[in-house]
Amino acid sequence: MSSYEEIRPRELKPALLELDGISRASVEAHYKLYEGYVNKRNEILGKLAAADTSSANQIYSEIRGLKVELSFALGGIKNHEVYFEHLGGDGGPATGAMADLIKRDFGSFDAWRADLKATGMAGRGWAWTAYDWDEGRLFNYVGDTQNTYPIWNATPLVALDVYEHAYFLDFQTDRAGYIEKFFDNLDWTVVNDWISKYQIPLK
Ligand SMILES: [Fe+2]
């Protein structure tokens, strides 16, 4: 089987412990869950390296179990790395390149915000604003678990975690209130750095 390197959790930025309306206790507990996804990714890849490929079977087999759950672990890593990295800012209307993309593809910042909020209310775990390289535009996609339903060849620029672990401590069942605070803590500089790094075209 393929070889792999163990990865380590990315460190939490200090600003994540001082968010507006999302408590330090909530973020610290949330970060522990993220560390769990990293550990399980390493464990699964270790087991895959030694797994018996000759018994692979679509009903049940070791390979199937490991590969299916690898997608859950990797989703937990990638989604949370976007989530944690782009919080810690001052929120407000998007700036720079992201402001231009949002205006082009949603009409206005408020329309984008309302659509992402609705998508977050409709999802069981995630909502993402992603740039689809085939369609050449931003869209707000819904997610349930970490590994449903990301779209191939699309790059997430905003990842809104709506699993209850993200907000129950601070907001109980008030998911809408949590989503409002999520917007208030977005760091548009980080999102614009990604647009630049990924060379997402602005035309
Ligand atoms: Fe989460």
mmCIF file with all atom_site columns, C-alpha atoms and ligand atoms in Angstrom:
data_model
loop_
_atom_site.group_PDB
_atom_site.id
_atom_site.type_symbol
_atom_site.label_atom_id
_atom_site.label_alt_id
_atom_site.label_comp_id
_atom_site.label_asym_id
_atom_site.label_entity_id
_atom_site.label_seq_id
_atom_site.pdbx_PDB_ins_code
_atom_site.Cartn_x
_atom_site.Cartn_y
_atom_site.Cartn_z
_atom_site.occupancy
_atom_site.B_iso_or_equiv
_atom_site.pdbx_formal_charge
_atom_site.auth_seq_id
_atom_site.auth_comp_id
_atom_site.auth_asym_id
_atom_site.auth_atom_id
_atom_site.pdbx_PDB_model_num
ATOM   1   C  CA . MET A 1 1   ? 0.000   0.000  0.000   1.00 0.00 ? 1   MET A CA 1
ATOM   2   C  CA . SER A 1 2   ? 0.964   3.613  -0.358  1.00 0.00 ? 2   SER A CA 1
ATOM   3   C  CA . SER A 1 3   ? 3.251   5.163  2.176   1.00 0.00 ? 3   SER A CA 1
ATOM   4   C  CA . TYR A 1 4   ? 2.298   8.219  4.170   1.00 0.00 ? 4   TYR A CA 1
ATOM   5   C  CA . GLU A 1 5   ? 3.635   10.760 6.575   1.00 0.00 ? 5   GLU A CA 1
ATOM   6   C  CA . GLU A 1 6   ? 2.029   11.496 9.873   1.00 0.00 ? 6   GLU A CA 1
ATOM   7   C  CA . ILE A 1 7   ? 0.679   15.006 10.154  1.00 0.00 ? 7   ILE A CA 1
ATOM   8   C  CA . ARG A 1 8   ? 0.259   17.138 13.249  1.00 0.00 ? 8   ARG A CA 1
ATOM   9   C  CA . PRO A 1 9   ? -2.593  19.450 14.188  1.00 0.00 ? 9   PRO A CA 1
ATOM   10  C  CA . ARG A 1 10  ? -2.117  23.071 13.176  1.00 0.00 ? 10  ARG A CA 1
ATOM   11  C  CA . GLU A 1 11  ? -1.756  25.354 16.145  1.00 0.00 ? 11  GLU A CA 1
ATOM   12  C  CA . LEU A 1 12  ? -4.697  27.453 17.187  1.00 0.00 ? 12  LEU A CA 1
ATOM   13  C  CA . LYS A 1 13  ? -4.169  31.176 16.622  1.00 0.00 ? 13  LYS A CA 1
ATOM   14  C  CA . PRO A 1 14  ? -4.309  33.116 19.928  1.00 0.00 ? 14  PRO A CA 1
ATOM   15  C  CA . ALA A 1 15  ? -7.118  35.272 18.502  1.00 0.00 ? 15  ALA A CA 1
ATOM   16  C  CA . LEU A 1 16  ? -9.365  32.185 18.461  1.00 0.00 ? 16  LEU A CA 1
ATOM   17  C  CA . LEU A 1 17  ? -9.433  32.237 22.252  1.00 0.00 ? 17  LEU A CA 1
ATOM   18  C  CA . GLU A 1 18  ? -10.822 35.773 22.278  1.00 0.00 ? 18  GLU A CA 1
ATOM   19  C  CA . LEU A 1 19  ? -13.660 35.648 19.800  1.00 0.00 ? 19  LEU A CA 1
ATOM   20  C  CA . ASP A 1 20  ? -16.668 37.897 20.052  1.00 0.00 ? 20  ASP A CA 1
ATOM   21  C  CA . GLY A 1 21  ? -19.554 35.861 21.468  1.00 0.00 ? 21  GLY A CA 1
ATOM   22  C  CA . ILE A 1 22  ? -17.959 32.421 20.992  1.00 0.00 ? 22  ILE A CA 1
ATOM   23  C  CA . SER A 1 23  ? -16.304 31.434 24.259  1.00 0.00 ? 23  SER A CA 1
ATOM   24  C  CA . ARG A 1 24  ? -12.780 30.254 24.858  1.00 0.00 ? 24  ARG A CA 1
ATOM   25  C  CA . ALA A 1 25  ? -14.153 27.076 26.481  1.00 0.00 ? 25  ALA A CA 1
ATOM   26  C  CA . SER A 1 26  ? -16.167 26.322 23.374  1.00 0.00 ? 26  SER A CA 1
ATOM   27  C  CA . VAL A 1 27  ? -13.213 26.885 21.027  1.00 0.00 ? 27  VAL A CA 1
ATOM   28  C  CA . GLU A 1 28  ? -10.847 24.839 23.204  1.00 0.00 ? 28  GLU A CA 1
ATOM   29  C  CA . ALA A 1 29  ? -13.259 21.895 23.258  1.00 0.00 ? 29  ALA A CA 1
ATOM   30  C  CA . HIS A 1 30  ? -13.759 22.295 19.512  1.00 0.00 ? 30  HIS A CA 1
ATOM   31  C  CA . TYR A 1 31  ? -10.009 22.247 18.900  1.00 0.00 ? 31  TYR A CA 1
ATOM   32  C  CA . LYS A 1 32  ? -9.764  18.951 20.796  1.00 0.00 ? 32  LYS A CA 1
ATOM   33  C  CA . LEU A 1 33  ? -12.217 17.429 18.349  1.00 0.00 ? 33  LEU A CA 1
ATOM   34  C  CA . TYR A 1 34  ? -10.031 18.655 15.481  1.00 0.00 ? 34  TYR A CA 1
ATOM   35  C  CA . GLU A 1 35  ? -6.966  17.051 17.086  1.00 0.00 ? 35  GLU A CA 1
ATOM   36  C  CA . GLY A 1 36  ? -8.954  13.821 17.200  1.00 0.00 ? 36  GLY A CA 1
ATOM   37  C  CA . TYR A 1 37  ? -9.497  13.931 13.434  1.00 0.00 ? 37  TYR A CA 1
ATOM   38  C  CA . VAL A 1 38  ? -5.767  14.387 12.848  1.00 0.00 ? 38  VAL A CA 1
ATOM   39  C  CA . ASN A 1 39  ? -4.930  11.465 15.127  1.00 0.00 ? 39  ASN A CA 1
ATOM   40  C  CA . LYS A 1 40  ? -7.469  9.201  13.473  1.00 0.00 ? 40  LYS A CA 1
ATOM   41  C  CA . ARG A 1 41  ? -6.230  10.175 9.998   1.00 0.00 ? 41  ARG A CA 1
ATOM   42  C  CA . ASN A 1 42  ? -2.751  9.035  11.015  1.00 0.00 ? 42  ASN A CA 1
ATOM   43  C  CA . GLU A 1 43  ? -4.071  5.854  12.608  1.00 0.00 ? 43  GLU A CA 1
ATOM   44  C  CA . ILE A 1 44  ? -6.200  4.947  9.581   1.00 0.00 ? 44  ILE A CA 1
ATOM   45  C  CA . LEU A 1 45  ? -3.373  5.500  7.112   1.00 0.00 ? 45  LEU A CA 1
ATOM   46  C  CA . GLY A 1 46  ? -1.129  3.332  9.280   1.00 0.00 ? 46  GLY A CA 1
ATOM   47  C  CA . LYS A 1 47  ? -3.686  0.541  9.175   1.00 0.00 ? 47  LYS A CA 1
ATOM   48  C  CA . LEU A 1 48  ? -4.230  0.949  5.441   1.00 0.00 ? 48  LEU A CA 1
ATOM   49  C  CA . ALA A 1 49  ? -0.510  0.475  4.873   1.00 0.00 ? 49  ALA A CA 1
ATOM   50  C  CA . ALA A 1 50  ? -0.808  -2.985 6.398   1.00 0.00 ? 50  ALA A CA 1
ATOM   51  C  CA . ALA A 1 51  ? -4.306  -3.902 5.212   1.00 0.00 ? 51  ALA A CA 1
ATOM   52  C  CA . ASP A 1 52  ? -5.075  -6.981 3.140   1.00 0.00 ? 52  ASP A CA 1
ATOM   53  C  CA . THR A 1 53  ? -5.994  -5.694 -0.320  1.00 0.00 ? 53  THR A CA 1
ATOM   54  C  CA . SER A 1 54  ? -6.901  -9.141 -1.629  1.00 0.00 ? 54  SER A CA 1
ATOM   55  C  CA . SER A 1 55  ? -10.015 -9.285 0.562   1.00 0.00 ? 55  SER A CA 1
ATOM   56  C  CA . ALA A 1 56  ? -11.425 -5.925 -0.576  1.00 0.00 ? 56  ALA A CA 1
ATOM   57  C  CA . ASN A 1 57  ? -15.212 -6.130 -0.759  1.00 0.00 ? 57  ASN A CA 1
ATOM   58  C  CA . GLN A 1 58  ? -17.917 -3.510 -1.212  1.00 0.00 ? 58  GLN A CA 1
ATOM   59  C  CA . ILE A 1 59  ? -20.295 -4.982 1.383   1.00 0.00 ? 59  ILE A CA 1
ATOM   60  C  CA . TYR A 1 60  ? -17.720 -5.081 4.119   1.00 0.00 ? 60  TYR A CA 1
ATOM   61  C  CA . SER A 1 61  ? -13.981 -5.340 4.141   1.00 0.00 ? 61  SER A CA 1
ATOM   62  C  CA . GLU A 1 62  ? -11.123 -3.845 6.064   1.00 0.00 ? 62  GLU A CA 1
ATOM   63  C  CA . ILE A 1 63  ? -10.169 -1.676 3.089   1.00 0.00 ? 63  ILE A CA 1
ATOM   64  C  CA . ARG A 1 64  ? -13.723 -0.384 2.722   1.00 0.00 ? 64  ARG A CA 1
ATOM   65  C  CA . GLY A 1 65  ? -14.089 0.453  6.400   1.00 0.00 ? 65  GLY A CA 1
ATOM   66  C  CA . LEU A 1 66  ? -10.768 2.234  6.551   1.00 0.00 ? 66  LEU A CA 1
ATOM   67  C  CA . LYS A 1 67  ? -11.242 4.202  3.331   1.00 0.00 ? 67  LYS A CA 1
ATOM   68  C  CA . VAL A 1 68  ? -14.789 5.321  4.165   1.00 0.00 ? 68  VAL A CA 1
ATOM   69  C  CA . GLU A 1 69  ? -13.779 6.533  7.605   1.00 0.00 ? 69  GLU A CA 1
ATOM   70  C  CA . LEU A 1 70  ? -10.632 8.142  6.208   1.00 0.00 ? 70  LEU A CA 1
ATOM   71  C  CA . SER A 1 71  ? -12.916 10.476 4.262   1.00 0.00 ? 71  SER A CA 1
ATOM   72  C  CA . PHE A 1 72  ? -14.624 11.423 7.528   1.00 0.00 ? 72  PHE A CA 1
ATOM   73  C  CA . ALA A 1 73  ? -11.311 12.057 9.269   1.00 0.00 ? 73  ALA A CA 1
ATOM   74  C  CA . LEU A 1 74  ? -9.899  14.082 6.364   1.00 0.00 ? 74  LEU A CA 1
ATOM   75  C  CA . GLY A 1 75  ? -13.110 16.082 6.109   1.00 0.00 ? 75  GLY A CA 1
ATOM   76  C  CA . GLY A 1 76  ? -12.790 16.860 9.802   1.00 0.00 ? 76  GLY A CA 1
ATOM   77  C  CA . ILE A 1 77  ? -9.252  18.091 9.277   1.00 0.00 ? 77  ILE A CA 1
ATOM   78  C  CA . LYS A 1 78  ? -9.777  20.163 6.146   1.00 0.00 ? 78  LYS A CA 1
ATOM   79  C  CA . ASN A 1 79  ? -13.061 21.728 7.221   1.00 0.00 ? 79  ASN A CA 1
ATOM   80  C  CA . HIS A 1 80  ? -11.784 22.712 10.646  1.00 0.00 ? 80  HIS A CA 1
ATOM   81  C  CA . GLU A 1 81  ? -8.525  24.097 9.273   1.00 0.00 ? 81  GLU A CA 1
ATOM   82  C  CA . VAL A 1 82  ? -10.523 26.498 7.115   1.00 0.00 ? 82  VAL A CA 1
ATOM   83  C  CA . TYR A 1 83  ? -12.893 27.260 10.001  1.00 0.00 ? 83  TYR A CA 1
ATOM   84  C  CA . PHE A 1 84  ? -10.254 28.059 12.612  1.00 0.00 ? 84  PHE A CA 1
ATOM   85  C  CA . GLU A 1 85  ? -7.965  29.901 10.223  1.00 0.00 ? 85  GLU A CA 1
ATOM   86  C  CA . HIS A 1 86  ? -10.525 32.407 8.989   1.00 0.00 ? 86  HIS A CA 1
ATOM   87  C  CA . LEU A 1 87  ? -11.968 33.319 12.395  1.00 0.00 ? 87  LEU A CA 1
ATOM   88  C  CA . GLY A 1 88  ? -10.376 35.847 14.719  1.00 0.00 ? 88  GLY A CA 1
ATOM   89  C  CA . GLY A 1 89  ? -11.135 38.911 12.588  1.00 0.00 ? 89  GLY A CA 1
ATOM   90  C  CA . ASP A 1 90  ? -13.548 41.786 12.880  1.00 0.00 ? 90  ASP A CA 1
ATOM   91  C  CA . GLY A 1 91  ? -16.290 40.511 10.569  1.00 0.00 ? 91  GLY A CA 1
ATOM   92  C  CA . GLY A 1 92  ? -18.210 43.182 8.733   1.00 0.00 ? 92  GLY A CA 1
ATOM   93  C  CA . PRO A 1 93  ? -18.640 43.348 4.962   1.00 0.00 ? 93  PRO A CA 1
ATOM   94  C  CA . ALA A 1 94  ? -16.122 41.417 2.871   1.00 0.00 ? 94  ALA A CA 1
ATOM   95  C  CA . THR A 1 95  ? -13.120 43.372 1.653   1.00 0.00 ? 95  THR A CA 1
ATOM   96  C  CA . GLY A 1 96  ? -10.765 43.143 -1.305  1.00 0.00 ? 96  GLY A CA 1
ATOM   97  C  CA . ALA A 1 97  ? -11.031 40.349 -3.844  1.00 0.00 ? 97  ALA A CA 1
ATOM   98  C  CA . MET A 1 98  ? -13.637 38.446 -1.837  1.00 0.00 ? 98  MET A CA 1
ATOM   99  C  CA . ALA A 1 99  ? -15.891 41.498 -1.837  1.00 0.00 ? 99  ALA A CA 1
ATOM   100 C  CA . ASP A 1 100 ? -15.629 41.646 -5.636  1.00 0.00 ? 100 ASP A CA 1
ATOM   101 C  CA . LEU A 1 101 ? -16.335 37.924 -6.093  1.00 0.00 ? 101 LEU A CA 1
ATOM   102 C  CA . ILE A 1 102 ? -19.321 38.046 -3.737  1.00 0.00 ? 102 ILE A CA 1
ATOM   103 C  CA . LYS A 1 103 ? -20.782 41.070 -5.511  1.00 0.00 ? 103 LYS A CA 1
ATOM   104 C  CA . ARG A 1 104 ? -20.318 39.435 -8.912  1.00 0.00 ? 104 ARG A CA 1
ATOM   105 C  CA . ASP A 1 105 ? -21.754 36.027 -7.954  1.00 0.00 ? 105 ASP A CA 1
ATOM   106 C  CA . PHE A 1 106 ? -24.407 36.919 -5.364  1.00 0.00 ? 106 PHE A CA 1
ATOM   107 C  CA . GLY A 1 107 ? -25.302 40.503 -6.286  1.00 0.00 ? 107 GLY A CA 1
ATOM   108 C  CA . SER A 1 108 ? -24.458 41.952 -2.882  1.00 0.00 ? 108 SER A CA 1
ATOM   109 C  CA . PHE A 1 109 ? -22.754 41.116 0.390   1.00 0.00 ? 109 PHE A CA 1
ATOM   110 C  CA . ASP A 1 110 ? -26.111 40.957 2.163   1.00 0.00 ? 110 ASP A CA 1
ATOM   111 C  CA . ALA A 1 111 ? -27.444 38.475 -0.392  1.00 0.00 ? 111 ALA A CA 1
ATOM   112 C  CA . TRP A 1 112 ? -24.373 36.241 0.081   1.00 0.00 ? 112 TRP A CA 1
ATOM   113 C  CA . ARG A 1 113 ? -24.675 36.484 3.849   1.00 0.00 ? 113 ARG A CA 1
ATOM   114 C  CA . ALA A 1 114 ? -28.387 35.629 3.837   1.00 0.00 ? 114 ALA A CA 1
ATOM   115 C  CA . ASP A 1 115 ? -27.796 32.689 1.510   1.00 0.00 ? 115 ASP A CA 1
ATOM   116 C  CA . LEU A 1 116 ? -24.924 31.265 3.575   1.00 0.00 ? 116 LEU A CA 1
ATOM   117 C  CA . LYS A 1 117 ? -26.980 31.673 6.746   1.00 0.00 ? 117 LYS A CA 1
ATOM   118 C  CA . ALA A 1 118 ? -29.898 29.818 5.156   1.00 0.00 ? 118 ALA A CA 1
ATOM   119 C  CA . THR A 1 119 ? -27.506 27.125 3.929   1.00 0.00 ? 119 THR A CA 1
ATOM   120 C  CA . GLY A 1 120 ? -26.120 26.810 7.452   1.00 0.00 ? 120 GLY A CA 1
ATOM   121 C  CA . MET A 1 121 ? -29.630 26.497 8.870   1.00 0.00 ? 121 MET A CA 1
ATOM   122 C  CA . ALA A 1 122 ? -30.362 23.814 6.276   1.00 0.00 ? 122 ALA A CA 1
ATOM   123 C  CA . GLY A 1 123 ? -27.210 21.769 6.887   1.00 0.00 ? 123 GLY A CA 1
ATOM   124 C  CA . ARG A 1 124 ? -26.664 19.208 9.614   1.00 0.00 ? 124 ARG A CA 1
ATOM   125 C  CA . GLY A 1 125 ? -22.980 19.915 9.959   1.00 0.00 ? 125 GLY A CA 1
ATOM   126 C  CA . TRP A 1 126 ? -21.516 22.385 7.497   1.00 0.00 ? 126 TRP A CA 1
ATOM   127 C  CA . ALA A 1 127 ? -22.090 25.128 4.961   1.00 0.00 ? 127 ALA A CA 1
ATOM   128 C  CA . TRP A 1 128 ? -19.333 26.272 2.615   1.00 0.00 ? 128 TRP A CA 1
ATOM   129 C  CA . THR A 1 129 ? -18.767 29.122 0.231   1.00 0.00 ? 129 THR A CA 1
ATOM   130 C  CA . ALA A 1 130 ? -16.550 27.582 -2.402  1.00 0.00 ? 130 ALA A CA 1
ATOM   131 C  CA . TYR A 1 131 ? -15.148 28.616 -5.765  1.00 0.00 ? 131 TYR A CA 1
ATOM   132 C  CA . ASP A 1 132 ? -16.073 26.046 -8.418  1.00 0.00 ? 132 ASP A CA 1
ATOM   133 C  CA . TRP A 1 133 ? -13.270 25.971 -10.980 1.00 0.00 ? 133 TRP A CA 1
ATOM   134 C  CA . ASP A 1 134 ? -15.495 24.418 -13.656 1.00 0.00 ? 134 ASP A CA 1
ATOM   135 C  CA . GLU A 1 135 ? -18.347 26.903 -13.300 1.00 0.00 ? 135 GLU A CA 1
ATOM   136 C  CA . GLY A 1 136 ? -16.011 29.785 -12.530 1.00 0.00 ? 136 GLY A CA 1
ATOM   137 C  CA . ARG A 1 137 ? -18.070 31.141 -9.656  1.00 0.00 ? 137 ARG A CA 1
ATOM   138 C  CA . LEU A 1 138 ? -18.745 31.071 -5.943  1.00 0.00 ? 138 LEU A CA 1
ATOM   139 C  CA . PHE A 1 139 ? -21.623 29.038 -4.559  1.00 0.00 ? 139 PHE A CA 1
ATOM   140 C  CA . ASN A 1 140 ? -22.856 28.211 -1.057  1.00 0.00 ? 140 ASN A CA 1
ATOM   141 C  CA . TYR A 1 141 ? -22.865 24.430 -0.644  1.00 0.00 ? 141 TYR A CA 1
ATOM   142 C  CA . VAL A 1 142 ? -24.549 22.459 2.115   1.00 0.00 ? 142 VAL A CA 1
ATOM   143 C  CA . GLY A 1 143 ? -22.858 19.764 4.195   1.00 0.00 ? 143 GLY A CA 1
ATOM   144 C  CA . ASP A 1 144 ? -24.187 17.226 6.640   1.00 0.00 ? 144 ASP A CA 1
ATOM   145 C  CA . THR A 1 145 ? -21.280 15.241 8.051   1.00 0.00 ? 145 THR A CA 1
ATOM   146 C  CA . GLN A 1 146 ? -17.688 16.219 7.261   1.00 0.00 ? 146 GLN A CA 1
ATOM   147 C  CA . ASN A 1 147 ? -17.674 14.064 4.155   1.00 0.00 ? 147 ASN A CA 1
ATOM   148 C  CA . THR A 1 148 ? -21.067 14.973 2.711   1.00 0.00 ? 148 THR A CA 1
ATOM   149 C  CA . TYR A 1 149 ? -21.390 16.680 0.177   1.00 0.00 ? 149 TYR A CA 1
ATOM   150 C  CA . PRO A 1 150 ? -18.221 18.431 -0.916  1.00 0.00 ? 150 PRO A CA 1
ATOM   151 C  CA . ILE A 1 151 ? -17.975 19.089 -4.653  1.00 0.00 ? 151 ILE A CA 1
ATOM   152 C  CA . TRP A 1 152 ? -14.943 18.057 -6.713  1.00 0.00 ? 152 TRP A CA 1
ATOM   153 C  CA . ASN A 1 153 ? -12.791 20.810 -8.138  1.00 0.00 ? 153 ASN A CA 1
ATOM   154 C  CA . ALA A 1 154 ? -14.212 23.447 -5.852  1.00 0.00 ? 154 ALA A CA 1
ATOM   155 C  CA . THR A 1 155 ? -12.128 25.332 -3.293  1.00 0.00 ? 155 THR A CA 1
ATOM   156 C  CA . PRO A 1 156 ? -13.729 26.305 0.016   1.00 0.00 ? 156 PRO A CA 1
ATOM   157 C  CA . LEU A 1 157 ? -13.151 29.917 1.049   1.00 0.00 ? 157 LEU A CA 1
ATOM   158 C  CA . VAL A 1 158 ? -15.620 30.074 3.923   1.00 0.00 ? 158 VAL A CA 1
ATOM   159 C  CA . ALA A 1 159 ? -16.428 27.061 6.117   1.00 0.00 ? 159 ALA A CA 1
ATOM   160 C  CA . LEU A 1 160 ? -19.312 27.474 8.548   1.00 0.00 ? 160 LEU A CA 1
ATOM   161 C  CA . ASP A 1 161 ? -19.404 24.683 11.129  1.00 0.00 ? 161 ASP A CA 1
ATOM   162 C  CA . VAL A 1 162 ? -23.000 24.151 12.267  1.00 0.00 ? 162 VAL A CA 1
ATOM   163 C  CA . TYR A 1 163 ? -22.498 20.935 14.184  1.00 0.00 ? 163 TYR A CA 1
ATOM   164 C  CA . GLU A 1 164 ? -23.950 21.453 17.653  1.00 0.00 ? 164 GLU A CA 1
ATOM   165 C  CA . HIS A 1 165 ? -20.494 21.126 19.208  1.00 0.00 ? 165 HIS A CA 1
ATOM   166 C  CA . ALA A 1 166 ? -19.647 24.458 17.557  1.00 0.00 ? 166 ALA A CA 1
ATOM   167 C  CA . TYR A 1 167 ? -22.280 26.435 19.436  1.00 0.00 ? 167 TYR A CA 1
ATOM   168 C  CA . PHE A 1 168 ? -24.281 24.515 22.047  1.00 0.00 ? 168 PHE A CA 1
ATOM   169 C  CA . LEU A 1 169 ? -22.139 25.652 24.979  1.00 0.00 ? 169 LEU A CA 1
ATOM   170 C  CA . ASP A 1 170 ? -22.700 29.325 24.173  1.00 0.00 ? 170 ASP A CA 1
ATOM   171 C  CA . PHE A 1 171 ? -25.999 29.362 22.318  1.00 0.00 ? 171 PHE A CA 1
ATOM   172 C  CA . GLN A 1 172 ? -27.808 26.171 23.328  1.00 0.00 ? 172 GLN A CA 1
ATOM   173 C  CA . THR A 1 173 ? -30.141 25.481 20.399  1.00 0.00 ? 173 THR A CA 1
ATOM   174 C  CA . ASP A 1 174 ? -29.947 28.999 18.945  1.00 0.00 ? 174 ASP A CA 1
ATOM   175 C  CA . ARG A 1 175 ? -28.049 28.136 15.804  1.00 0.00 ? 175 ARG A CA 1
ATOM   176 C  CA . ALA A 1 176 ? -29.136 31.338 14.065  1.00 0.00 ? 176 ALA A CA 1
ATOM   177 C  CA . GLY A 1 177 ? -27.600 33.411 16.866  1.00 0.00 ? 177 GLY A CA 1
ATOM   178 C  CA . TYR A 1 178 ? -24.346 31.476 16.539  1.00 0.00 ? 178 TYR A CA 1
ATOM   179 C  CA . ILE A 1 179 ? -24.245 32.008 12.770  1.00 0.00 ? 179 ILE A CA 1
ATOM   180 C  CA . GLU A 1 180 ? -24.592 35.760 13.310  1.00 0.00 ? 180 GLU A CA 1
ATOM   181 C  CA . LYS A 1 181 ? -21.571 35.653 15.612  1.00 0.00 ? 181 LYS A CA 1
ATOM   182 C  CA . PHE A 1 182 ? -19.660 33.531 13.115  1.00 0.00 ? 182 PHE A CA 1
ATOM   183 C  CA . PHE A 1 183 ? -20.026 36.347 10.580  1.00 0.00 ? 183 PHE A CA 1
ATOM   184 C  CA . ASP A 1 184 ? -18.906 38.885 13.207  1.00 0.00 ? 184 ASP A CA 1
ATOM   185 C  CA . ASN A 1 185 ? -15.617 37.030 13.683  1.00 0.00 ? 185 ASN A CA 1
ATOM   186 C  CA . LEU A 1 186 ? -14.606 36.376 10.083  1.00 0.00 ? 186 LEU A CA 1
ATOM   187 C  CA . ASP A 1 187 ? -11.175 37.558 9.025   1.00 0.00 ? 187 ASP A CA 1
ATOM   188 C  CA . TRP A 1 188 ? -11.442 38.722 5.425   1.00 0.00 ? 188 TRP A CA 1
ATOM   189 C  CA . THR A 1 189 ? -7.701  39.206 5.167   1.00 0.00 ? 189 THR A CA 1
ATOM   190 C  CA . VAL A 1 190 ? -7.244  35.446 5.516   1.00 0.00 ? 190 VAL A CA 1
ATOM   191 C  CA . VAL A 1 191 ? -9.873  34.719 2.861   1.00 0.00 ? 191 VAL A CA 1
ATOM   192 C  CA . ASN A 1 192 ? -8.274  37.210 0.478   1.00 0.00 ? 192 ASN A CA 1
ATOM   193 C  CA . ASP A 1 193 ? -4.877  35.607 1.051   1.00 0.00 ? 193 ASP A CA 1
ATOM   194 C  CA . TRP A 1 194 ? -6.364  32.267 -0.037  1.00 0.00 ? 194 TRP A CA 1
ATOM   195 C  CA . ILE A 1 195 ? -7.874  33.826 -3.174  1.00 0.00 ? 195 ILE A CA 1
ATOM   196 C  CA . SER A 1 196 ? -4.427  35.139 -4.018  1.00 0.00 ? 196 SER A CA 1
ATOM   197 C  CA . LYS A 1 197 ? -2.592  31.913 -3.122  1.00 0.00 ? 197 LYS A CA 1
ATOM   198 C  CA . TYR A 1 198 ? -4.963  29.727 -5.157  1.00 0.00 ? 198 TYR A CA 1
ATOM   199 C  CA . GLN A 1 199 ? -4.923  32.253 -8.010  1.00 0.00 ? 199 GLN A CA 1
ATOM   200 C  CA . ILE A 1 200 ? -8.690  32.374 -8.229  1.00 0.00 ? 200 ILE A CA 1
ATOM   201 C  CA . PRO A 1 201 ? -9.471  34.594 -11.229 1.00 0.00 ? 201 PRO A CA 1
ATOM   202 C  CA . LEU A 1 202 ? -11.399 37.758 -10.478 1.00 0.00 ? 202 LEU A CA 1
ATOM   203 C  CA . LYS A 1 203 ? -12.848 38.188 -13.962 1.00 0.00 ? 203 LYS A CA 1
HETATM 204 FE FE . FE  B 2 .   ? -16.518 21.203 14.337  1.00 0.00 ? 1   FE  B FE 1
#
